[in-house]
CSV table of C-alpha atoms in Angstrom, one decimal:
chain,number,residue,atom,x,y,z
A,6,UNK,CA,4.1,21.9,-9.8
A,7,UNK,CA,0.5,21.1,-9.1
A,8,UNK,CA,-1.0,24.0,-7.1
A,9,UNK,CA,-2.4,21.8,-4.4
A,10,UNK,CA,1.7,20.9,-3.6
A,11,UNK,CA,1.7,24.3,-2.6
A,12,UNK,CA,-1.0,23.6,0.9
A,13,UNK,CA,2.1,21.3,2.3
A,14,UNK,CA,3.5,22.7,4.7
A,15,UNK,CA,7.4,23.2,4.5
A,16,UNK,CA,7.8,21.0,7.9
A,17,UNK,CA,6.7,18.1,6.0
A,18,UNK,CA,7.4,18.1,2.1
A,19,UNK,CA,10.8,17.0,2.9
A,20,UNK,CA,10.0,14.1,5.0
A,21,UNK,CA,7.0,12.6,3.5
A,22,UNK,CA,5.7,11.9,-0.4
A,23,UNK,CA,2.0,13.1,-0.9
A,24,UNK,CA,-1.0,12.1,-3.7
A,25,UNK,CA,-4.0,13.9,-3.5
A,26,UNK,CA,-7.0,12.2,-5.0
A,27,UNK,CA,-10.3,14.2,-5.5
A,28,UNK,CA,-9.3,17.4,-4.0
A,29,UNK,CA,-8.3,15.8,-0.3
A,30,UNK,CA,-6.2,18.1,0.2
A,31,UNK,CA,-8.2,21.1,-0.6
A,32,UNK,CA,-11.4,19.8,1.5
A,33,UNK,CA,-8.8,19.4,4.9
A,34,UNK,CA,-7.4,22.7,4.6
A,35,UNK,CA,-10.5,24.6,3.5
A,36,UNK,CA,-13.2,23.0,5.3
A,37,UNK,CA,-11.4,21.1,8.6
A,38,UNK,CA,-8.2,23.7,9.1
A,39,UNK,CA,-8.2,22.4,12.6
A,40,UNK,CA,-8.1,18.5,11.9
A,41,UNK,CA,-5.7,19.1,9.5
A,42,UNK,CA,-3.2,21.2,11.6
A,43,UNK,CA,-3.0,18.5,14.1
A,44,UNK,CA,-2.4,15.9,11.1
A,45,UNK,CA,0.4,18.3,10.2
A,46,UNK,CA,1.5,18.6,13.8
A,47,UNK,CA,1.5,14.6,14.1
A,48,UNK,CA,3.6,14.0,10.9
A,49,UNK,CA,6.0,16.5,12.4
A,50,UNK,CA,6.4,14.4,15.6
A,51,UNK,CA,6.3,11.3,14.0
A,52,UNK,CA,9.2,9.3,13.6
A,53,UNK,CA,10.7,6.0,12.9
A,54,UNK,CA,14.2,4.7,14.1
A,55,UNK,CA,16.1,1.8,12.4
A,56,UNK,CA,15.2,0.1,15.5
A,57,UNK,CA,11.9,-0.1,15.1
A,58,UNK,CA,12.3,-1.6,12.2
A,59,UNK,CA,14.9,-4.7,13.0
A,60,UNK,CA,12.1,-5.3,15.3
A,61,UNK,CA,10.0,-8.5,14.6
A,62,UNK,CA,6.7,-8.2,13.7
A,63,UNK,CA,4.5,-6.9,11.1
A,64,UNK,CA,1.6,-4.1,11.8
A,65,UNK,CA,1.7,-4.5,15.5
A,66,UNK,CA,5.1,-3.2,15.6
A,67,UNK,CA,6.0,0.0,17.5
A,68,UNK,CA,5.7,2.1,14.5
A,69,UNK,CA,1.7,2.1,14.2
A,70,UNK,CA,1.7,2.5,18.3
A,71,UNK,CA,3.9,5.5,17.9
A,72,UNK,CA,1.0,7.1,15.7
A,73,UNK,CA,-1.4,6.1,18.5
A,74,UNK,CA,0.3,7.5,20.6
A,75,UNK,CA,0.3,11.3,18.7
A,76,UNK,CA,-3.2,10.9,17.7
A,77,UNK,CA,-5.3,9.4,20.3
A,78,UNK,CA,-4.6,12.1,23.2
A,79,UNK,CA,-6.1,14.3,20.3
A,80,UNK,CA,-9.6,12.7,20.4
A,81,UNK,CA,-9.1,10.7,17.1
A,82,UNK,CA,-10.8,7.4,18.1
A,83,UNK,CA,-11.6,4.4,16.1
A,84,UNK,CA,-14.6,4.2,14.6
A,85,UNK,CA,-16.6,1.5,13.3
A,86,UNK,CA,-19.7,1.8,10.7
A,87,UNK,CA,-23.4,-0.6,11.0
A,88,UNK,CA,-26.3,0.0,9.8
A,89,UNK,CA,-29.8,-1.8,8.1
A,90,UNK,CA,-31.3,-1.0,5.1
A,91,UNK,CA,-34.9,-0.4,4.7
A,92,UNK,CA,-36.6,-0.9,1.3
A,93,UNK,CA,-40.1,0.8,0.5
A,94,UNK,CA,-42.0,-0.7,-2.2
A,95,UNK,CA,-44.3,2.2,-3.3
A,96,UNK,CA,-47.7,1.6,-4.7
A,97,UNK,CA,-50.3,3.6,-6.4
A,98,UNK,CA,-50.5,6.6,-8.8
A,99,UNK,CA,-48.4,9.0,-6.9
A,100,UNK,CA,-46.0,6.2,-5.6
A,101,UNK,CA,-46.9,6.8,-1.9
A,102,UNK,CA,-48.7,4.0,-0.7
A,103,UNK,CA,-46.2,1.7,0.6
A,104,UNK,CA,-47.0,-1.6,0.1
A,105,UNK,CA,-44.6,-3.8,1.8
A,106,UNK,CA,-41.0,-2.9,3.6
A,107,UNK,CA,-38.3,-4.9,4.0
A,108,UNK,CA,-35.7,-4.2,6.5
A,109,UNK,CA,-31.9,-6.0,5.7
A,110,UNK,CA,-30.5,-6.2,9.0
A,111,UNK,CA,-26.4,-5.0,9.1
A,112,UNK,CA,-26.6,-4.4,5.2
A,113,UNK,CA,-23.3,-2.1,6.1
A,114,UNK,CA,-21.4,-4.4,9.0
A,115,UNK,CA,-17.7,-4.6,9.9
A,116,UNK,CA,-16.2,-1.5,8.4
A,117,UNK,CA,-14.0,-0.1,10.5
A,118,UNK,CA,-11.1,3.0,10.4
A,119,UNK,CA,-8.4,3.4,13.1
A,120,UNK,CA,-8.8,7.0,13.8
A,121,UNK,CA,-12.3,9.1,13.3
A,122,UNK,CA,-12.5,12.9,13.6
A,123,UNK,CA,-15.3,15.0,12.7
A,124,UNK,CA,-15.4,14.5,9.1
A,125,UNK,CA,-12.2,12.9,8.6
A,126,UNK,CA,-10.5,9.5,8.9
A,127,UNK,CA,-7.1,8.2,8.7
A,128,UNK,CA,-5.4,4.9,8.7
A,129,UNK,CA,-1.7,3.6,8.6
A,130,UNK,CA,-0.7,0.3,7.0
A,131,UNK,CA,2.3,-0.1,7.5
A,132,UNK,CA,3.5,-4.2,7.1
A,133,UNK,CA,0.4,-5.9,6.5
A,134,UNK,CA,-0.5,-7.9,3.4
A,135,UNK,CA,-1.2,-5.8,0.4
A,136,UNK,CA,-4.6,-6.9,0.5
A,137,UNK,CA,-5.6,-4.6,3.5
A,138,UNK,CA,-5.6,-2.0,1.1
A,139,UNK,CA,-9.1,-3.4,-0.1
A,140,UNK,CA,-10.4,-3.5,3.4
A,141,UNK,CA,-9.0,0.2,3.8
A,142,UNK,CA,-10.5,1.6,0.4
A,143,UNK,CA,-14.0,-0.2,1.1
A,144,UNK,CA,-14.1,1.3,4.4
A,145,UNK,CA,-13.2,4.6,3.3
A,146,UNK,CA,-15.7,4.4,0.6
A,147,UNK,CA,-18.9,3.0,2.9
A,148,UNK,CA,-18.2,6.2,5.8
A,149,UNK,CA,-18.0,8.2,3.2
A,150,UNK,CA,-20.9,7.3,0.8
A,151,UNK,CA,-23.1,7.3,4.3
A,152,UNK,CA,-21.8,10.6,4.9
A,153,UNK,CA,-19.6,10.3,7.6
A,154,UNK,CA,-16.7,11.3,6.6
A,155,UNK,CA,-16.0,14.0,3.8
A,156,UNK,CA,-12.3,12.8,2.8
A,157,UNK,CA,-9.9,10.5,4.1
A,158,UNK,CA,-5.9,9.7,4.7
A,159,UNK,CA,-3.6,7.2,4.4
A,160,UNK,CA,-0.2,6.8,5.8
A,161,UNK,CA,1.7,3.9,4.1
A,162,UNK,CA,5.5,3.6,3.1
A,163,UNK,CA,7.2,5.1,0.1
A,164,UNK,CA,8.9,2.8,-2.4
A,165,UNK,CA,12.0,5.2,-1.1
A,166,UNK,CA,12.3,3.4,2.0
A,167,UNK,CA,13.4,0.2,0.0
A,168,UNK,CA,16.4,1.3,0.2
A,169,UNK,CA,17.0,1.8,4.1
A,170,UNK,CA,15.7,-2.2,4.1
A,171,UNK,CA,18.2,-3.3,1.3
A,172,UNK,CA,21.1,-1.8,3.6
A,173,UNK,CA,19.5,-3.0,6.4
A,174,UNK,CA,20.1,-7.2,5.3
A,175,UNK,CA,18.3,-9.7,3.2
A,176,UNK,CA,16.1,-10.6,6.5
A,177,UNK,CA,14.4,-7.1,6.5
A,178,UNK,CA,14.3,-6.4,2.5
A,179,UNK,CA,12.2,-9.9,2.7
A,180,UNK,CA,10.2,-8.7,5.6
A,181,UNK,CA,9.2,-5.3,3.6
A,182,UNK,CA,8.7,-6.7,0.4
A,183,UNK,CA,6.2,-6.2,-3.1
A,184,UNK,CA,3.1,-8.3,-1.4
A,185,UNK,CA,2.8,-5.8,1.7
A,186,UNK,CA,1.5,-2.6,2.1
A,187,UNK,CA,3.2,0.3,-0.1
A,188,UNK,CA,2.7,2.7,-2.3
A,189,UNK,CA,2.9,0.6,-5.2
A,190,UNK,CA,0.1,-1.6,-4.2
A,191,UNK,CA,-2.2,1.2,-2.9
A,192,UNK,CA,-1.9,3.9,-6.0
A,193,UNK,CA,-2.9,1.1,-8.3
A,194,UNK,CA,-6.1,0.4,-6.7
A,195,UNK,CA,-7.2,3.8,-5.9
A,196,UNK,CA,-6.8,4.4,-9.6
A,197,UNK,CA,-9.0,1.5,-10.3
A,198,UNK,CA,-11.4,3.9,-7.8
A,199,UNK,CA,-11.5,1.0,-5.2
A,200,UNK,CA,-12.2,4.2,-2.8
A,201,UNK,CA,-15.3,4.9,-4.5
A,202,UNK,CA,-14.2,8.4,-5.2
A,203,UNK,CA,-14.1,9.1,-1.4
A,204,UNK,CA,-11.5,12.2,-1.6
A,205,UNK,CA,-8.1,10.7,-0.3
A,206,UNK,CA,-5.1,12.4,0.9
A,207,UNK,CA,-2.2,9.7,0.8
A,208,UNK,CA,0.7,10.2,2.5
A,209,UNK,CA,4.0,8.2,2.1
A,210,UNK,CA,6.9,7.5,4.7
A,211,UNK,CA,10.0,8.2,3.5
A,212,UNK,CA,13.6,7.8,4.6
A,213,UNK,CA,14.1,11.9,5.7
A,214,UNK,CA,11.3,10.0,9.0
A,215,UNK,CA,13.8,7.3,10.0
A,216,UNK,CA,15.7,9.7,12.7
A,217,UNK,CA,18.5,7.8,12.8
A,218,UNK,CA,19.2,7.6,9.0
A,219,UNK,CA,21.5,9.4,7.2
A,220,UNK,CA,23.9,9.2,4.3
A,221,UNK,CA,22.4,5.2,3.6
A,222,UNK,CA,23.3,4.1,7.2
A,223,UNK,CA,22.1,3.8,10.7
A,224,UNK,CA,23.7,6.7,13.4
């Protein structure tokens, strides 16, 4: 076993899968122990009922408001990321005598992560089109190449939840299916380092989180 496997807590390992890309894991328990106890503390709250996930509706179902709902009365806001970029051309022997600047207004515009700490961001996709994992990765990449964040996480669902949909009717294995967000379509990419090489815990929701889910049926 990987050592870093070892800095999950017990109250967790069972309910959720875990990557850790770029020593994540090792910067939020060394350097931010007390952002990272109340990310342990949330995905020992958080939980999903079959319910929730009959309901209609993709990543404005109840499930992402039920994260909200642990996080936010913990001061993890949402953050969004501008800023210009001024250019110096430098003249002269020593380089500086500055010639001529030029200032490019919002060069970093629009990047946005749903929950900002301190140093450390987290995001949840869970029924969206697969392509918000590039919007996600980017994001995670400009805070932390600007030095706003120091690692990041993501919450998306594991591939073992498939088969709590599959039992669940044709309707809802079409409504989680390959094109949204998973961990098959976010591993891929952070291997190609869409992320930038912005450290990145990734989490994955498994069935053991569906509280009303046992032995391959609803209770």
């Amino acid at each position: 076993m990987e050592q870093w496997k070892a800095l999950i807590p017990d109250s967790i390992a069972q309910k959720y899968e875990f990557y850790n890309f770029n020593s994540a894991l090792e910067i939020l328990t060394q350097s931010h122990p007390r952002e990272f106890a109340e990310i342990v503390q949330t995905l020992e709250r958080f939980e999903i009922r079959v319910e929730d996930i009959l309901e209609r509706g993709g990543n404005e179902s109840k499930i992402p408001k039920k994260l909200s709902e642990l996080l936010r009365p913990l001061e993890w806001t949402e953050v969004e990321i501008s800023g210009d970029l001024i250019v110096r051309l430098l003249e002269g022997k020593k380089r500086k005598v500055v010639s001529r600047e030029i200032v490019l207004r919002e060069f970093i515009s629009g990047h946005k992560i749903d929950y900002v700490k301190g140093d450390v961001a987290i995001d949840l996709e869970w029924n969206s089109k697969d392509q918000t994992f590039d919007r996600d990765l980017y994001a995670f990449r400009t805070f932390y190449e600007c030095g706003v964040i120091t690692c990041g996480v993501i919450i998306t669902r594991s591939e073992s939840l498939n088969q709590v949909f599959s039992a669940l009717g044709n309707e809802i294995k079409n409504k989680y299916g390959a094109s949204t967000t998973w961990m098959g379509k976010l591993i891929p990419r952070i291997h190609a380092r869409r992320h930038g090489g912005c450290p990145l815990l990734v989490v994955g929701i498994m069935p053991e989180t569906v509280s009303n889910w046992k032995d391959g049926k609803s209770c």
